[in-house]
Amino acid sequence: MTATAAPAGARGPLTTVAGVEHKSLAARMFAMAFAFFLGGGVLALMMRSELLAPGMQLVSRRGYAELFTIHGSTMFYLFATPIALATGVYLVPLQIGASGLAWGRTALVGFWTILTGGVVMWAGFLTIGGAGQAGWYAYDPLSDSMNTPGSGQDFWTVGVLLAALGGVLVAAPLLATIVRRRAPGMTMLRLPVFTWTMVVTTLMVLTAFPALVAAMGLLLADRLGADVYTAPDGPFLYQQLFWFFGHPVVYIVFFPFLGAVAEVIATFSGRRWFGYTPLVVSLLAFAALSMSVWGHHLMTTGGVPTRFFALTSTALLVPAGVEYFDALATLWRGRIRLSVAMLFALGFLCMFLVGGLTGIWIAAPPLNYQENGSYFIVAHFHYTLFGGTVFGLFAAIYYWFPKVTGRRLGERLGRVQFVLTLIGVNVAFFPMFLLGRDGMPRRVPDYLASSGWQPANDVSTAGAYVLALSILVFLVNAGLSRLRGAVAGDDPWEGQTLEWATPSPPPPGNFTRPLPPIRSHAPLLDLREEALERRPAASPREARA
Amino acid sequence: MSRPSVALLVWAAMLALIAVVGWVLFPIGGPAGWLIVALPAFAIGTTVALALAATRPSHGVARAARWRSLPSALLGIALATILLGVAIGQWLWLIGLGLLALALAGLVGERRA
């Protein structure tokens, strides 16, 4: 594929709608996903405000069901998955030395499918019966037309189906790009860590998302009268199909940001990533196990081999441990620079650890039976999702914003955002562990004053508002930096991978200069180390060092 | 691992190993239990198919990168219109079919250009 210069008129409304170039497509997907993140966040604030005190103050019970359904659905289907894929769409061609994305038109179809799916899902709020209200996983028979009548739930089903299809249509070009468009010398074992995380992410999308497409297609047919899930094992059919997607998706939204954090840690430690090959193997193992644990969501049904899924769920500790060990070993004795990106990367390690360890806790069937359906689960997955995806996302943003825009994000406001995010996550979600332990079920719009749950709910709500403030700080920072931020240059961080070998922002075709030789996963670090070896020592002391 | 197909096959092998351990050592039964075999088998088969596709040689002729594709954008919108029409009514999915036809015609035109 030859890179061509952008033709006259490459910008403008038509390009915004139909532009295929990977950087602009990724930017559109990113903006779409972030807008949905803000919308889902508003719904979360409404839920937390309702739970401030016993009694229904803000919304009806049906309204609350719409809030938690659309909040969860938006966050998974419309924010986290698309933004993870968008990060790959932008960076993978740059990191592998390619001039663009393979099958760009397929990815464009995927973007429009996700966007229209999101619009359809949210349009449910405008229907008479309200938006979808059967939860983000919409178990049958709750989600059938008898128990959740009305077109809002139909809109939700269509929206999820479209988002799932769109995810497949974006993931396939990404994988094709990695397979077909690597620069000479870029073997699989010289791929940057972030690109390897996109390999496993796209593999999981392509093998798990079809199950969601099937589940939603059958649900739509069932709601329209086809009696798909009415057989005695119909609900189990639905749950098996859904969770075969539903567990891998939490890794799909995590792995790309794990890769971003790895890049940030290596760069801001001034060291090569420790244990590259074990990390690659552990990523493959982590992804394979993640495809094999879906039954732990069905443990309380009694309809799955509980011991097998407990075994595979607990085994996730092993590759996760390898990755944590590699991260710590990379940091050890490194020349640590505590940039905002590095702060978010370190926050990722700490916060995800809380979520991950509590996941091992609930992988044990007796504890799973106790905590399933309680706020303990809500706390667990918010620590993994916020601690993993969102902290990793902001590490990625602060790291790569200079490359994308040519300007640096403000570090001072960034530190304010980091502190607010760290406080907000813990104040919002830690009390939920205690609420779950004390028996508060999830998805309830109200609770008795005599339950004793109000103080923890109040603390949690305060934390949610602190998180909202942190996002506001970020938006201000991003806006000011985009307009007036310090000019970044090609490589403001002493990066190690190929995207730092091109101007900021990258030109059409990505690379205007010959690529450096590719001899490892960190070609620019190789060049710097070679230059250091060739430089004559300034003093005998330096020569000894 | 010097080829992507090897990486994909390694992953398929990991999936298969975990699945076989489950199928052999733990009882498969219960409602919709057949899916505990079928779903992993689908994942393994898909991965093997992707690995085989990765061994196919690339196109020898370099093609100029396309900057815009209105038919592709229209295709995404057409799919949404058709699916929403299935839920709302025939009038909408007929419109969606029309959009789909336009999109496909446009894509064929792009291919020939």
Coordinates of C-alpha atoms in Angstrom, one line a residue, chain A residues 1-2 4-7 9-11 14-15 17-21 105 108-109 112-113 116 120 154-155 158 161-162 165 169 175 178-180 182 187-189 196 199 203-204 206-207 210-211 220 224 233 236-237 240-241 244 280-281 284-285 287-289 291-292 294 303-305 307-309 311-312 508, chain B residues 1-5 7-8 10-11 14-15 18-19 21-23 25-37 39-44 46-47 50 53-58 61-77 79-81 83-84 86-88 106-107 110-111:
Chain A
M1 CA 0.0 0.0 0.0
T2 CA 1.5 3.3 -1.1
T4 CA -0.5 9.2 -0.9
A5 CA -0.6 12.8 0.1
A6 CA -4.0 14.1 1.2
P7 CA -5.9 15.5 -1.7
G9 CA -10.5 19.0 0.3
A10 CA -9.4 16.2 2.6
R11 CA -10.9 18.1 5.5
L14 CA -17.7 15.0 3.9
T15 CA -14.4 13.8 5.4
V17 CA -18.7 11.7 7.7
A18 CA -16.8 9.4 5.3
G19 CA -13.1 9.9 5.9
V20 CA -11.2 6.5 5.9
E21 CA -7.8 7.7 7.0
R105 CA -13.7 1.2 4.7
L108 CA -15.6 3.1 8.8
V109 CA -18.7 0.9 8.5
W112 CA -21.1 4.2 11.8
T113 CA -22.7 1.0 13.1
T116 CA -26.1 4.6 15.1
V120 CA -30.9 4.1 18.8
D154 CA -36.5 -3.2 21.4
F155 CA -34.4 -0.1 20.8
V158 CA -31.1 -3.2 18.3
L161 CA -26.7 -5.6 18.3
L162 CA -25.4 -2.8 16.2
L165 CA -21.5 -5.7 14.9
L169 CA -16.1 -4.5 11.9
L175 CA -5.9 -7.5 13.2
I178 CA -1.0 -6.2 12.3
V179 CA -0.8 -9.3 10.2
R180 CA -0.2 -7.6 6.8
R182 CA 4.2 -4.5 9.5
T187 CA 8.5 -9.5 13.4
M188 CA 5.8 -10.6 15.8
L189 CA 8.3 -10.7 18.6
W196 CA 0.5 -7.1 21.3
V199 CA -3.6 -8.5 19.0
L203 CA -8.8 -11.9 18.8
M204 CA -11.2 -11.8 21.7
L206 CA -13.7 -11.7 16.8
T207 CA -14.3 -14.8 18.9
P210 CA -20.5 -13.1 17.6
A211 CA -22.0 -14.7 20.7
L220 CA -35.1 -9.4 19.2
L224 CA -41.2 -10.0 18.1
D233 CA -33.5 -24.0 29.1
F236 CA -29.8 -20.6 30.2
L237 CA -29.2 -20.4 26.5
Q240 CA -24.5 -18.8 28.2
L241 CA -24.4 -16.8 24.9
F244 CA -19.4 -15.9 26.5
V280 CA 3.6 -11.8 25.4
V281 CA 3.0 -15.4 26.5
L284 CA -2.0 -14.9 25.2
A285 CA -2.7 -17.0 28.3
A287 CA -6.8 -13.9 26.9
A288 CA -7.3 -17.6 26.6
L289 CA -8.4 -18.0 30.2
M291 CA -12.5 -16.8 27.2
S292 CA -12.9 -19.8 29.5
W294 CA -17.7 -17.1 31.5
G303 CA -26.4 -25.1 35.7
V304 CA -22.7 -25.0 35.0
P305 CA -19.7 -27.1 36.1
R307 CA -15.5 -26.3 39.9
F308 CA -14.1 -25.9 36.3
F309 CA -15.1 -22.2 36.2
L311 CA -10.4 -23.2 38.5
T312 CA -10.1 -21.1 35.4
P508 CA -0.7 11.7 6.0
Chain B
M1 CA 7.3 -16.8 16.4
S2 CA 8.1 -15.2 13.1
R3 CA 4.7 -15.4 11.6
P4 CA 1.4 -14.1 12.8
S5 CA -0.3 -17.4 12.0
A7 CA 0.8 -16.6 17.2
L8 CA -2.8 -17.3 16.4
V10 CA -0.6 -20.8 19.8
W11 CA -3.7 -19.0 21.1
M14 CA -4.3 -22.5 24.6
L15 CA -8.0 -22.3 24.1
I18 CA -8.3 -25.3 28.6
A19 CA -11.5 -26.5 26.9
V21 CA -9.4 -30.0 30.4
G22 CA -12.9 -28.8 31.2
W23 CA -14.7 -31.3 28.9
L25 CA -12.4 -33.6 33.9
F26 CA -15.6 -31.9 34.7
P27 CA -19.1 -33.0 34.0
I28 CA -20.9 -31.2 31.2
G29 CA -24.6 -31.2 31.7
G30 CA -27.3 -29.0 32.9
P31 CA -29.6 -26.8 30.8
A32 CA -28.0 -25.6 27.6
G33 CA -24.9 -27.5 28.6
W34 CA -24.1 -28.2 24.9
L35 CA -23.0 -24.6 24.7
I36 CA -20.1 -25.4 27.0
V37 CA -18.7 -27.4 24.2
L39 CA -18.9 -21.9 22.4
P40 CA -15.2 -22.8 23.0
A41 CA -15.3 -24.9 19.8
F42 CA -16.5 -21.8 17.9
A43 CA -13.7 -19.7 19.3
I44 CA -11.1 -22.3 18.5
T46 CA -12.5 -19.0 14.3
T47 CA -8.9 -18.6 15.5
L50 CA -7.9 -16.6 11.1
A53 CA -6.1 -16.6 6.5
A54 CA -2.9 -15.1 7.8
T55 CA -0.8 -17.5 5.8
R56 CA -2.3 -16.3 2.5
P57 CA 0.0 -14.1 0.5
S58 CA -0.7 -10.4 0.3
V61 CA 0.0 -4.7 -6.4
A62 CA 0.2 -1.6 -4.3
R63 CA -3.1 0.3 -4.2
A64 CA -3.4 3.9 -3.5
A65 CA -5.0 4.6 -0.1
R66 CA -8.6 5.8 -0.3
W67 CA -9.4 8.9 1.7
R68 CA -13.2 8.9 1.7
S69 CA -15.9 6.4 1.2
L70 CA -19.5 7.7 1.4
P71 CA -20.9 4.3 0.5
S72 CA -19.2 2.7 3.5
A73 CA -20.7 5.3 5.9
L74 CA -24.1 4.7 4.2
L75 CA -23.7 1.0 4.7
G76 CA -23.4 1.4 8.5
I77 CA -26.5 3.6 8.5
L79 CA -27.7 -1.7 8.6
A80 CA -29.0 0.3 11.5
T81 CA -32.1 1.3 9.6
L83 CA -32.5 -3.6 12.2
L84 CA -34.5 -0.8 13.7
V86 CA -37.4 -4.9 12.1
A87 CA -38.5 -3.7 15.5
I88 CA -40.5 -0.7 14.4
G106 CA -21.4 2.7 -4.4
L107 CA -19.0 0.2 -3.0
E110 CA -15.4 2.3 -5.8
R111 CA -14.0 -1.1 -6.4

